[in-house]
Coordinates of C-alpha atoms in Angstrom, one line a residue:
Chain C
M1 CA 0.1 0.1 0.0
S2 CA 2.8 2.7 -0.8
A3 CA 2.9 4.7 -4.2
L4 CA 5.3 3.1 -7.0
S5 CA 9.0 4.1 -5.8
E6 CA 9.8 5.3 -9.2
F7 CA 7.7 7.9 -8.8
S8 CA 10.5 9.7 -7.0
L9 CA 12.5 9.9 -10.3
I10 CA 9.6 12.4 -11.4
Q11 CA 10.7 15.1 -8.9
Q12 CA 14.5 14.8 -10.3
Y13 CA 13.1 15.1 -13.6
F14 CA 10.4 17.9 -13.1
Q15 CA 13.2 20.0 -11.0
Q16 CA 15.0 20.7 -13.9
L17 CA 12.4 22.3 -15.4
T18 CA 11.8 25.2 -13.8
A19 CA 13.3 28.4 -12.6
S20 CA 15.8 28.8 -10.0
R21 CA 15.0 31.4 -7.8
D22 CA 17.4 32.9 -4.6
D23 CA 14.1 32.9 -2.2
V24 CA 14.2 29.4 -2.1
L25 CA 16.5 28.5 0.6
L26 CA 15.6 24.7 0.2
G27 CA 14.0 23.5 -2.9
I28 CA 12.6 20.0 -3.9
G29 CA 14.6 16.8 -1.7
D30 CA 13.4 17.5 1.5
D31 CA 10.4 17.2 4.0
C32 CA 9.4 20.4 3.0
A33 CA 10.7 23.1 1.1
L34 CA 11.8 26.4 3.0
L35 CA 10.7 29.6 1.5
Q36 CA 11.7 33.7 1.7
C37 CA 9.0 36.0 1.7
P38 CA 10.1 39.6 0.6
P39 CA 10.0 42.2 3.5
D40 CA 6.6 44.0 3.6
H41 CA 4.8 41.7 1.5
V42 CA 2.2 38.8 2.4
I43 CA 2.2 35.0 1.0
A44 CA -0.7 34.5 -1.5
V45 CA -1.6 30.9 -1.9
S46 CA -4.1 29.0 -4.2
I47 CA -4.6 25.5 -4.8
D48 CA -6.5 24.1 -8.1
T49 CA -7.4 20.7 -8.9
L50 CA -7.7 19.5 -12.2
V51 CA -9.2 16.2 -13.0
E52 CA -9.3 13.6 -16.2
N53 CA -13.1 13.8 -17.8
I54 CA -13.9 16.7 -15.7
H55 CA -11.3 19.2 -16.4
F56 CA -9.8 18.2 -19.2
F57 CA -10.5 15.3 -22.1
A58 CA -8.3 12.1 -21.6
D59 CA -6.9 12.6 -25.0
V60 CA -5.6 16.3 -24.6
D61 CA -2.3 17.1 -25.5
P62 CA -0.1 16.6 -22.2
E63 CA 1.9 19.5 -23.0
H64 CA -1.3 21.8 -23.1
L65 CA -2.2 19.9 -19.9
G66 CA 0.8 20.5 -17.9
Y67 CA 0.9 24.3 -19.1
K68 CA -3.1 24.7 -18.9
C69 CA -2.4 23.1 -15.1
L70 CA 0.0 26.1 -13.9
A71 CA -2.2 28.5 -16.2
V72 CA -5.1 28.0 -13.8
G73 CA -3.2 28.5 -10.5
L74 CA -1.2 32.0 -12.1
S75 CA -4.2 33.4 -12.9
D76 CA -5.7 33.3 -9.2
L77 CA -2.0 35.1 -8.3
A78 CA -2.8 37.6 -11.0
A79 CA -6.7 37.9 -9.7
M80 CA -5.0 39.1 -6.4
G81 CA -2.0 41.6 -8.1
A82 CA 0.4 39.3 -6.9
Q83 CA 3.8 38.3 -8.2
A84 CA 4.3 34.8 -9.0
A85 CA 6.9 32.8 -6.8
W86 CA 6.8 29.3 -6.3
F87 CA 4.7 26.2 -7.0
T88 CA 3.8 22.8 -6.0
L89 CA 2.3 19.7 -7.9
A90 CA 0.6 16.6 -6.5
L91 CA 0.5 14.1 -9.5
T92 CA -1.3 11.3 -9.1
L93 CA -0.9 9.0 -12.5
P94 CA -2.4 5.7 -13.4
E95 CA 0.8 4.6 -14.8
L96 CA 4.4 5.6 -15.8
N97 CA 4.6 7.1 -19.2
E98 CA 7.6 8.4 -19.4
D99 CA 6.5 10.0 -23.2
W100 CA 3.6 11.4 -21.4
L101 CA 5.6 12.9 -18.6
K102 CA 7.9 14.4 -20.5
R103 CA 5.6 16.3 -22.3
F104 CA 3.6 17.0 -19.4
S105 CA 6.0 18.9 -17.5
Q106 CA 7.6 20.4 -20.8
G107 CA 4.1 22.1 -20.9
L108 CA 4.6 23.1 -17.4
A109 CA 8.2 24.3 -18.0
K110 CA 7.5 26.4 -20.6
L111 CA 5.0 28.6 -18.4
A112 CA 7.1 28.4 -15.2
K113 CA 10.2 29.8 -17.1
K114 CA 8.0 33.0 -18.4
Y115 CA 7.1 33.8 -15.4
S116 CA 10.6 32.4 -13.2
V117 CA 8.4 30.2 -10.9
Q118 CA 10.5 27.6 -9.8
L119 CA 8.8 23.8 -8.4
V120 CA 9.7 24.0 -5.0
G121 CA 7.7 20.4 -4.0
G122 CA 5.5 17.7 -4.9
D123 CA 4.2 14.4 -4.4
T124 CA 3.3 12.0 -6.9
T125 CA 1.4 8.8 -6.4
R126 CA -0.4 6.2 -8.6
G127 CA -4.5 6.4 -9.1
P128 CA -6.7 8.2 -11.4
L129 CA -4.9 11.1 -13.3
T130 CA -5.6 13.9 -11.2
I131 CA -3.3 17.1 -11.2
S132 CA -3.2 19.7 -8.0
I133 CA -0.9 22.7 -8.4
Q134 CA -0.5 25.1 -5.3
V135 CA 0.6 28.4 -6.6
H136 CA 3.1 30.9 -4.2
G137 CA 3.4 34.6 -5.1
F138 CA 3.5 37.6 -2.9
V139 CA 2.3 40.9 -2.9
E140 CA 2.0 44.4 -0.5
P141 CA -0.5 43.4 1.7
T142 CA -2.7 47.0 1.2
K143 CA -2.5 46.4 -2.9
A144 CA -3.7 43.2 -3.1
L145 CA -7.2 43.1 -4.8
R146 CA -10.1 41.3 -3.5
R147 CA -13.5 40.5 -4.4
N148 CA -15.5 42.4 -1.6
T149 CA -13.7 45.8 -2.3
A150 CA -16.0 47.3 -5.5
K151 CA -17.6 50.5 -5.0
V152 CA -20.8 52.0 -6.3
G153 CA -19.9 54.1 -9.2
D154 CA -16.7 52.5 -9.7
M155 CA -15.9 51.1 -13.5
L156 CA -15.9 47.7 -14.7
Y157 CA -13.3 46.1 -17.2
V158 CA -12.3 42.8 -18.3
T159 CA -9.0 42.2 -20.3
G160 CA -8.7 40.5 -23.1
T161 CA -11.5 38.9 -25.6
L162 CA -14.7 36.4 -23.6
G163 CA -15.8 33.4 -25.0
D164 CA -13.0 31.6 -26.9
A165 CA -12.4 29.3 -24.5
G166 CA -16.3 28.6 -23.8
A167 CA -16.4 28.0 -27.6
A168 CA -13.6 25.7 -28.0
L169 CA -15.3 23.6 -25.8
Q170 CA -19.0 23.4 -27.5
L171 CA -17.2 23.2 -30.4
Q172 CA -14.9 19.8 -29.1
L173 CA -18.0 18.4 -27.6
Q174 CA -19.7 18.9 -31.0
E175 CA -22.5 20.9 -29.3
W176 CA -22.3 23.9 -31.4
D177 CA -21.0 25.3 -34.3
D178 CA -20.8 28.2 -36.7
E179 CA -20.2 27.6 -40.6
A180 CA -18.1 30.9 -40.5
L181 CA -15.3 29.0 -38.8
N182 CA -12.8 27.9 -40.7
T183 CA -9.7 25.5 -39.5
D184 CA -7.7 28.5 -38.5
D185 CA -10.7 30.0 -36.3
K186 CA -11.2 26.8 -34.5
L187 CA -7.1 26.4 -33.7
Y188 CA -6.9 29.8 -32.1
L189 CA -10.3 29.0 -30.2
R190 CA -9.0 25.4 -28.8
Q191 CA -5.6 27.4 -28.2
R192 CA -7.2 29.8 -26.0
L193 CA -8.9 26.8 -24.1
E194 CA -6.4 24.9 -23.4
Q195 CA -2.9 27.6 -22.9
P196 CA -4.9 30.5 -21.3
T197 CA -2.4 33.2 -20.7
P198 CA -2.3 34.0 -17.2
R199 CA -2.9 38.1 -16.7
L200 CA -0.1 38.5 -14.1
E201 CA 1.5 41.8 -15.3
I202 CA -1.7 43.1 -15.8
G203 CA -2.9 41.8 -12.2
Q204 CA 0.6 43.7 -10.5
N205 CA -0.5 46.8 -13.0
L206 CA -3.7 46.8 -11.3
A207 CA -2.3 46.1 -7.9
G208 CA -2.9 49.3 -5.5
L209 CA -5.2 50.8 -8.1
A210 CA -8.0 48.6 -8.8
S211 CA -11.3 48.3 -6.2
S212 CA -11.9 44.8 -6.6
A213 CA -10.5 41.9 -9.6
I214 CA -11.4 38.5 -9.8
D215 CA -10.1 35.9 -12.6
I216 CA -12.8 34.5 -15.1
S217 CA -12.9 30.6 -14.2
D218 CA -16.3 30.3 -14.6
G219 CA -17.9 33.0 -16.8
L220 CA -18.5 36.6 -16.9
L221 CA -21.6 36.2 -15.1
A222 CA -20.8 34.3 -12.5
D223 CA -17.2 35.3 -11.6
L224 CA -18.9 39.1 -11.7
G225 CA -21.0 37.5 -9.2
H226 CA -18.8 36.8 -6.9
I227 CA -17.4 40.2 -6.8
L228 CA -21.1 41.7 -6.5
D229 CA -22.1 39.6 -3.9
K230 CA -19.2 40.2 -1.7
S231 CA -19.1 43.8 -2.1
R232 CA -22.8 44.2 -1.7
V233 CA -23.2 46.3 -4.9
G234 CA -24.9 45.5 -8.8
A235 CA -23.4 46.3 -11.8
R236 CA -24.9 47.4 -15.5
L237 CA -23.0 45.7 -18.0
D238 CA -23.2 46.9 -21.7
L239 CA -23.5 44.1 -24.3
T240 CA -22.1 45.9 -26.8
K241 CA -18.9 46.4 -25.4
L242 CA -17.8 42.9 -24.7
P243 CA -14.7 41.8 -26.2
L244 CA -14.7 39.9 -28.4
S245 CA -11.9 38.2 -30.3
S246 CA -11.8 38.3 -34.1
T247 CA -12.7 34.9 -34.9
M248 CA -15.9 35.1 -32.4
S249 CA -16.8 38.5 -33.9
K250 CA -18.0 36.2 -37.0
V251 CA -20.1 34.2 -35.6
D252 CA -23.4 34.7 -34.4
R253 CA -23.9 37.8 -32.2
T254 CA -26.5 36.4 -29.9
M255 CA -24.6 33.2 -29.3
A256 CA -21.1 35.2 -29.3
E257 CA -22.7 37.1 -25.9
R258 CA -23.7 33.6 -24.4
F259 CA -20.2 32.8 -24.7
A260 CA -18.8 35.6 -23.7
L261 CA -21.6 36.0 -20.5
Q262 CA -21.5 32.4 -19.2
S263 CA -18.6 30.4 -20.3
G264 CA -15.5 29.8 -18.2
D265 CA -11.9 29.1 -19.0
D266 CA -11.1 32.1 -20.3
Y267 CA -8.7 33.1 -17.2
E268 CA -9.3 36.8 -18.3
L269 CA -9.4 39.3 -15.5
C270 CA -12.6 41.3 -14.3
F271 CA -11.9 44.1 -12.3
T272 CA -13.0 47.7 -11.2
V273 CA -11.6 50.8 -11.0
P274 CA -12.6 53.9 -8.8
A275 CA -13.7 56.8 -11.5
E276 CA -11.1 58.6 -11.0
Y277 CA -8.0 56.1 -12.3
S278 CA -9.8 55.3 -14.8
L279 CA -8.4 56.8 -17.5
H280 CA -5.1 56.0 -15.8
I281 CA -5.8 52.6 -16.0
E282 CA -7.1 53.0 -19.2
Q283 CA -3.9 54.4 -20.8
R284 CA -1.4 52.1 -18.5
L285 CA -3.0 49.1 -20.1
E286 CA -3.8 50.4 -23.5
G287 CA -5.5 47.5 -25.7
L288 CA -5.3 45.2 -22.9
C289 CA -8.5 46.1 -21.1
T290 CA -12.2 46.7 -22.0
H291 CA -14.7 49.2 -20.2
I292 CA -17.7 47.4 -20.3
G293 CA -20.3 48.3 -17.7
T294 CA -20.1 50.2 -14.1
I295 CA -20.7 49.1 -10.5
T296 CA -24.5 50.4 -9.0
D297 CA -26.5 50.1 -6.1
D298 CA -29.0 48.1 -7.9
D299 CA -29.8 44.4 -6.9
G300 CA -27.7 41.8 -9.2
I301 CA -26.9 42.6 -13.4
Y302 CA -29.0 44.8 -15.6
F303 CA -27.5 44.4 -19.2
I304 CA -27.8 47.8 -21.9
D305 CA -28.6 46.4 -24.9
D306 CA -27.8 48.1 -28.2
D307 CA -31.5 50.4 -27.7
N308 CA -29.9 51.9 -24.7
A309 CA -32.5 49.5 -22.7
L310 CA -32.0 48.5 -19.3
I311 CA -32.6 44.2 -19.2
A312 CA -32.6 42.7 -15.4
L313 CA -30.9 39.1 -15.1
K314 CA -32.1 37.3 -12.4
G315 CA -29.6 35.5 -10.2
T316 CA -25.7 35.4 -12.1
G317 CA -24.5 32.1 -14.8
Y318 CA -24.8 29.2 -15.8
D319 CA -28.4 28.5 -15.5
H320 CA -30.2 30.9 -16.3
F321 CA -29.0 31.2 -20.2
P322 CA -28.2 27.5 -20.8
V323 CA -25.9 27.4 -24.0
Chain D
M1 CA -17.3 20.0 -17.7
S2 CA -17.0 21.7 -14.2
A3 CA -17.0 20.8 -10.7
L4 CA -19.9 19.9 -9.2
S5 CA -21.3 23.9 -8.5
E6 CA -22.4 22.4 -5.3
F7 CA -19.0 21.6 -3.7
S8 CA -18.4 25.3 -3.0
L9 CA -21.1 24.6 0.2
I10 CA -17.9 22.2 1.2
Q11 CA -15.6 25.0 1.6
Q12 CA -17.6 26.9 4.2
Y13 CA -18.5 23.4 5.7
F14 CA -15.1 23.3 6.5
Q15 CA -14.1 26.8 7.2
Q16 CA -15.8 26.8 11.0
L17 CA -14.1 23.5 12.1
T18 CA -10.7 25.1 12.0
A19 CA -8.4 27.5 13.9
S20 CA -8.7 31.4 12.9
R21 CA -4.9 32.7 13.0
D22 CA -4.1 36.2 13.6
D23 CA -1.6 35.9 10.5
V24 CA -4.1 35.0 7.9
L25 CA -5.0 38.4 6.2
L26 CA -7.5 36.7 3.8
G27 CA -8.7 33.0 4.4
I28 CA -11.3 31.1 2.5
G29 CA -13.4 32.6 -0.7
D30 CA -11.2 34.8 -2.6
D31 CA -9.0 33.9 -5.6
C32 CA -6.2 33.4 -3.0
A33 CA -5.4 33.7 0.8
L34 CA -3.2 36.5 2.2
L35 CA -0.4 35.2 4.8
Q36 CA 1.8 36.8 6.9
C37 CA 5.4 35.1 7.6
P38 CA 6.9 36.4 11.0
P39 CA 9.8 38.4 10.5
D40 CA 13.5 36.5 10.4
H41 CA 11.9 33.0 9.6
V42 CA 10.9 31.5 6.4
I43 CA 7.8 29.5 5.2
A44 CA 8.3 25.8 5.3
V45 CA 5.8 23.9 2.9
S46 CA 4.7 20.4 1.9
I47 CA 2.5 19.0 -0.3
D48 CA 0.9 14.9 0.3
T49 CA -1.6 13.0 -1.8
L50 CA -3.9 10.1 -0.4
V51 CA -5.2 7.9 -3.2
E52 CA -8.1 5.4 -2.4
N53 CA -7.1 2.0 -2.4
I54 CA -3.2 3.4 -2.6
H55 CA -2.9 4.7 0.7
F56 CA -6.2 3.9 2.5
F57 CA -8.5 1.2 2.1
A58 CA -12.2 2.6 1.1
D59 CA -13.8 1.4 4.7
V60 CA -11.6 3.8 6.3
D61 CA -13.1 5.5 8.9
P62 CA -14.0 8.8 7.3
E63 CA -13.0 10.5 10.4
H64 CA -9.4 9.0 11.2
L65 CA -8.9 9.7 7.2
G66 CA -9.4 13.3 7.9
Y67 CA -7.0 13.1 10.5
K68 CA -4.5 11.3 8.9
C69 CA -4.1 13.5 5.7
L70 CA -3.8 16.4 8.2
A71 CA -1.1 14.5 10.6
V72 CA 1.0 13.1 7.4
G73 CA 1.0 16.8 6.5
L74 CA 1.8 18.2 9.6
S75 CA 4.3 15.3 10.6
D76 CA 6.7 16.7 7.4
L77 CA 6.5 20.2 9.3
A78 CA 7.5 18.6 12.5
A79 CA 10.4 17.1 10.4
M80 CA 11.6 20.3 9.7
G81 CA 11.6 21.7 13.4
A82 CA 8.9 24.0 11.7
Q83 CA 5.5 25.5 13.8
A84 CA 2.8 24.7 12.2
A85 CA 0.4 27.9 11.3
W86 CA -2.0 26.5 7.5
F87 CA -3.2 24.5 5.2
T88 CA -5.1 24.0 1.8
L89 CA -7.2 20.7 0.9
A90 CA -7.6 19.7 -2.5
L91 CA -10.4 17.1 -2.7
T92 CA -11.4 14.9 -5.2
L93 CA -15.0 13.3 -4.0
P94 CA -16.8 10.6 -6.2
E95 CA -20.1 12.3 -4.9
L96 CA -21.5 14.5 -2.1
N97 CA -21.9 12.6 0.6
E98 CA -22.9 14.6 3.4
D99 CA -22.3 12.0 5.5
W100 CA -19.3 11.2 4.6
L101 CA -17.9 15.1 4.7
K102 CA -18.8 15.7 8.2
R103 CA -17.0 12.5 9.5
F104 CA -13.5 13.6 7.5
S105 CA -13.8 17.2 8.3
Q106 CA -14.4 15.9 11.9
G107 CA -11.2 14.2 11.7
L108 CA -9.5 17.1 10.1
A109 CA -10.8 20.0 12.6
K110 CA -9.5 17.5 15.8
L111 CA -6.2 17.7 14.6
A112 CA -6.0 21.2 13.0
K113 CA -7.2 22.4 16.8
K114 CA -5.1 20.8 18.5
Y115 CA -1.6 22.4 17.2
S116 CA -3.7 25.9 15.4
V117 CA -4.0 25.2 12.2
Q118 CA -5.7 26.8 9.9
L119 CA -7.5 25.6 6.4
V120 CA -6.8 28.5 4.0
G121 CA -7.7 27.7 0.8
G122 CA -9.0 24.4 -1.0
D123 CA -11.0 23.1 -4.4
T124 CA -13.4 20.6 -4.2
T125 CA -13.9 18.9 -7.2
R126 CA -16.0 15.1 -9.1
G127 CA -13.8 11.9 -9.8
P128 CA -12.5 9.3 -7.6
L129 CA -11.3 9.9 -3.8
T130 CA -8.3 11.8 -4.0
I131 CA -6.8 13.7 -1.3
S132 CA -4.3 16.6 -1.3
I133 CA -3.1 18.8 1.1
Q134 CA -0.6 21.3 1.7
V135 CA 1.0 22.3 4.9
H136 CA 2.5 25.6 5.8
G137 CA 4.6 26.4 8.4
F138 CA 7.2 28.7 9.6
V139 CA 11.3 28.2 11.3
E140 CA 14.0 29.8 11.6
P141 CA 16.1 29.7 8.5
T142 CA 19.4 28.8 10.7
K143 CA 17.4 26.4 13.0
A144 CA 15.5 24.3 10.6
L145 CA 16.2 20.4 10.7
R146 CA 17.6 19.6 7.3
R147 CA 18.6 15.4 5.6
N148 CA 22.0 16.5 4.7
T149 CA 23.5 17.2 7.7
A150 CA 24.1 14.8 9.6
K151 CA 28.2 14.2 10.8
V152 CA 30.2 11.5 11.6
G153 CA 30.0 10.9 15.2
D154 CA 26.3 12.2 15.9
M155 CA 24.2 9.8 17.7
L156 CA 20.9 8.7 16.3
Y157 CA 17.3 9.0 17.8
V158 CA 14.2 8.1 16.7
T159 CA 10.8 9.5 18.8
G160 CA 8.3 7.1 20.0
T161 CA 8.0 3.4 19.3
L162 CA 8.2 1.9 15.9
G163 CA 6.6 -0.7 13.7
D164 CA 3.2 -0.4 14.8
A165 CA 1.7 0.8 12.0
G166 CA 3.1 -1.7 9.8
A167 CA 1.9 -4.3 11.2
A168 CA -1.7 -2.6 11.4
L169 CA -1.7 -2.6 7.9
Q170 CA 0.0 -6.4 7.7
L171 CA -2.9 -7.8 10.3
Q172 CA -5.9 -5.7 8.5
L173 CA -4.4 -7.2 4.7
Q174 CA -4.5 -10.7 6.4
E175 CA -0.9 -11.3 5.6
W176 CA 0.2 -11.8 9.3
D177 CA -1.1 -12.3 12.8
D178 CA 0.4 -13.1 16.1
E179 CA -1.3 -14.9 18.9
A180 CA -0.3 -13.2 21.6
L181 CA -2.2 -10.2 20.5
N182 CA -5.4 -9.9 21.9
T183 CA -8.2 -7.2 20.9
D184 CA -7.2 -4.0 22.8
D185 CA -3.4 -4.7 21.0
K186 CA -4.7 -5.1 17.4
L187 CA -7.2 -1.9 18.1
Y188 CA -4.2 -0.2 19.4
L189 CA -2.3 -1.0 16.5
R190 CA -4.9 -0.1 14.0
Q191 CA -4.8 3.2 15.8
R192 CA -1.4 3.9 15.3
L193 CA -1.5 3.3 11.5
E194 CA -5.1 5.7 11.1
Q195 CA -4.3 8.4 13.7
P196 CA -0.4 8.8 13.8
T197 CA 0.7 11.6 16.0
P198 CA 2.7 13.9 14.0
R199 CA 5.7 15.3 16.3
L200 CA 5.6 19.2 16.2
E201 CA 7.0 19.9 19.9
I202 CA 9.8 17.3 19.9
G203 CA 10.6 18.8 16.0
Q204 CA 10.6 22.4 17.4
N205 CA 12.6 21.6 20.5
L206 CA 15.4 19.7 18.1
A207 CA 15.1 23.0 15.6
G208 CA 18.9 24.3 16.0
L209 CA 20.0 21.8 17.9
A210 CA 19.8 18.6 16.0
S211 CA 22.0 18.2 13.5
S212 CA 19.9 16.5 10.6
A213 CA 16.1 14.7 10.8
I214 CA 13.2 13.1 8.7
D215 CA 10.0 12.1 9.6
I216 CA 9.2 8.0 9.1
S217 CA 7.0 7.4 6.3
D218 CA 8.3 4.6 3.9
G219 CA 10.0 2.9 7.4
L220 CA 13.1 3.7 9.6
L221 CA 15.9 1.8 7.0
A222 CA 14.4 3.6 4.2
D223 CA 14.3 7.2 5.8
L224 CA 17.2 7.3 7.7
G225 CA 18.6 5.5 4.3
H226 CA 17.6 9.0 2.7
I227 CA 19.8 11.1 6.1
L228 CA 22.6 8.9 4.6
D229 CA 22.2 9.3 1.0
K230 CA 21.8 13.0 1.2
S231 CA 24.7 13.9 4.1
R232 CA 26.7 11.0 2.3
V233 CA 27.6 8.9 5.7
G234 CA 26.8 5.7 7.5
A235 CA 25.2 4.6 10.6
R236 CA 25.5 1.8 12.9
L237 CA 22.4 0.6 14.5
D238 CA 22.0 -1.2 17.7
L239 CA 19.0 -3.9 16.8
T240 CA 18.1 -4.2 20.7
K241 CA 17.4 -0.6 21.5
L242 CA 14.8 -0.5 18.6
P243 CA 12.0 1.2 20.7
L244 CA 8.7 -1.3 20.3
S245 CA 5.4 -0.7 22.2
S246 CA 4.1 -2.8 25.0
T247 CA 1.5 -4.4 22.4
M248 CA 4.8 -5.3 19.4
S249 CA 7.0 -6.6 22.6
K250 CA 4.7 -9.6 22.9
V251 CA 5.1 -10.6 19.5
D252 CA 8.0 -12.6 17.7
R253 CA 11.5 -10.6 18.2
T254 CA 12.1 -11.1 14.8
M255 CA 9.2 -10.2 13.2
A256 CA 9.0 -7.2 15.6
E257 CA 12.2 -6.1 14.9
R258 CA 10.7 -6.5 10.6
F259 CA 8.1 -4.2 11.2
A260 CA 10.3 -1.7 13.1
L261 CA 13.2 -1.7 10.6
Q262 CA 11.1 -1.6 7.1
S263 CA 7.4 -0.8 7.5
G264 CA 6.2 2.8 6.8
D265 CA 3.2 5.4 8.5
D266 CA 4.7 5.7 12.2
Y267 CA 5.3 8.9 11.2
E268 CA 7.8 9.3 14.1
L269 CA 11.0 11.6 13.8
C270 CA 14.6 10.2 12.9
F271 CA 17.2 12.4 13.9
T272 CA 20.9 12.9 14.9
V273 CA 22.0 15.1 17.1
P274 CA 26.0 16.1 17.7
A275 CA 27.3 14.4 20.6
E276 CA 27.7 17.5 22.6
Y277 CA 24.3 18.0 22.9
S278 CA 22.8 14.5 23.5
L279 CA 22.7 14.7 26.9
H280 CA 21.0 18.0 27.0
I281 CA 18.6 16.3 24.0
E282 CA 17.6 13.6 26.3
Q283 CA 16.9 15.5 29.2
R284 CA 14.6 17.6 27.3
L285 CA 12.9 14.6 25.2
E286 CA 12.7 12.5 28.3
G287 CA 10.9 9.3 27.7
L288 CA 10.0 10.7 24.2
C289 CA 13.2 9.6 22.4
T290 CA 15.4 6.5 22.0
H291 CA 18.8 6.6 21.0
I292 CA 19.3 3.9 18.8
G293 CA 22.8 4.0 16.6
T294 CA 25.6 6.2 15.8
I295 CA 26.7 8.4 12.3
T296 CA 29.7 6.5 11.0
D297 CA 31.9 7.2 7.8
D298 CA 30.6 3.6 6.8
D299 CA 29.5 2.6 3.4
G300 CA 25.8 2.8 4.0
I301 CA 23.8 0.9 7.4
Y302 CA 25.4 -1.9 9.9
F303 CA 23.5 -3.5 12.6
I304 CA 25.0 -4.8 15.4
D305 CA 23.0 -7.3 17.3
D306 CA 22.3 -9.3 20.6
D307 CA 25.7 -10.6 20.5
N308 CA 27.9 -7.4 19.3
A309 CA 28.9 -8.6 16.1
L310 CA 28.1 -6.2 12.8
I311 CA 25.9 -7.2 10.1
A312 CA 26.4 -5.4 6.9
L313 CA 22.9 -4.0 5.5
K314 CA 23.0 -4.1 1.0
G315 CA 21.0 -1.6 0.5
T316 CA 18.2 0.4 2.5
G317 CA 14.8 -0.5 2.8
Y318 CA 11.6 -3.0 1.5
D319 CA 13.4 -4.7 -1.0
H320 CA 15.9 -6.4 0.9
F321 CA 13.6 -7.6 3.7
P322 CA 10.1 -8.4 2.3
V323 CA 7.9 -9.4 5.4

């Protein structure tokens, strides 16, 4: 009743692939890693699990899977305005497949190197394919971006474009298609689903300026809903301003809006900014974010449509607009 | 392809059950937790995964399982001489079984309260039963107990008694029994397997004094082997000094020694102490640890038997003494 002992080899394997940081006093290979937090900062941590057939398809490219597992965690650090530093990996594998491991670790390493995050610990066990990654970063405590601090009158923004990942998922499930999409479009969407970009630089640029932030993992309405619930405010969203990729701009507008509002996995940031900082933020993040609405004292979310009419949304998220 | 949304309820459920600490600036409920490390300390982290049918039996008492999952992590902090502070929980569950969850969380909470550790984050997903826990503690960097710092001439110690958990496992697998054991003995052994005691206070007492330490999860020979390999030293073990519980003292001596040497899951500490500190340590930890040998410049481990003869052990651990 012990794990496959050969699995300890994996740690050695992964260890070489990530950044090497001065603030890691002791990395992989002891009972604990020892990590140094810079003065006047606090540690930000988040753990996420991805399970085969729940969060990813069994036939996903292992390199993309490795990339995505880490991206999901880094996106949480981005949403706090934190700098990424270290991660741990708990990997449960049905078998020791060296080709799979090599490609999975390459995907992880690609992202780890890009953001200078170091793998500092892990556990490898035998069992159904399950991947838990905990990310660690640091942030000045007064500058951390929380969910419960949006204020009435704040401007509402999102980074990047919305709905790409959700559309890719529905395409892959063969539950939706649009004749306007060519092969390159579908490749682009799939890349957005499998290799999301954690918005770390943007998060750090927002730290101390934005009044709240969250990353969009469950869909704009659901995640904005978390900000609104925790901050006890409402919002008005201008549907005409939802940022769509050139690919999603080709498809039926109603469907594109639904994906943008409800589908998860985009890993963009949704954030609010006090009106007096909005110009500064828009200049600092030119082209990287879009103003999509305003925080109000409404009860929940209202949409503003093409005709400038207000439409109430009952509740937030998935249940109300099934794709 | 999203997790059961109701699973977010679980976080709320667990959240109430653990300690509430002043150094948690932000706990469960945002993208990250924010944690404050005391000045002049570093963060010690370790992640462990337990998988059904690999690390525990499907019919284990969920309360014992919850306890053990956290105990395994805290034992790693103990082995570094660190103070325990926070943990995160990544819980993958096949179904939402409220009775199971209630009991599992009670087991976790029992230990969390005892050592004032707070649950600061988690992820709950649907899938085959898999539990990853990351523990976080802190320690003064110069006092942390490592594996690679044992020196020739150091005295070798273990805490508690050895072999109880391994005997319990073999009993449960019906691969071993001894007629000297009564029902109470078997209950005691099972309790040692399912509810090990993380040696946190002992670890903190050793910090800055012991020259190396490790927790015994894979068996004394295997884990001592890690200290020897990393420190590039050898050891002589006095077999007559192996600490056995009164229960294991009843059984066939050869089998008891084999369990004490090779079986894992005891979660006692194995540590080395410079000779000049040994009296001080023995007084400080009176009755809590046993001197079992010496660090040498031998190649690997030698045993000293009843007749004071030296017996070479080839390699370390499981493979060589199949129980």
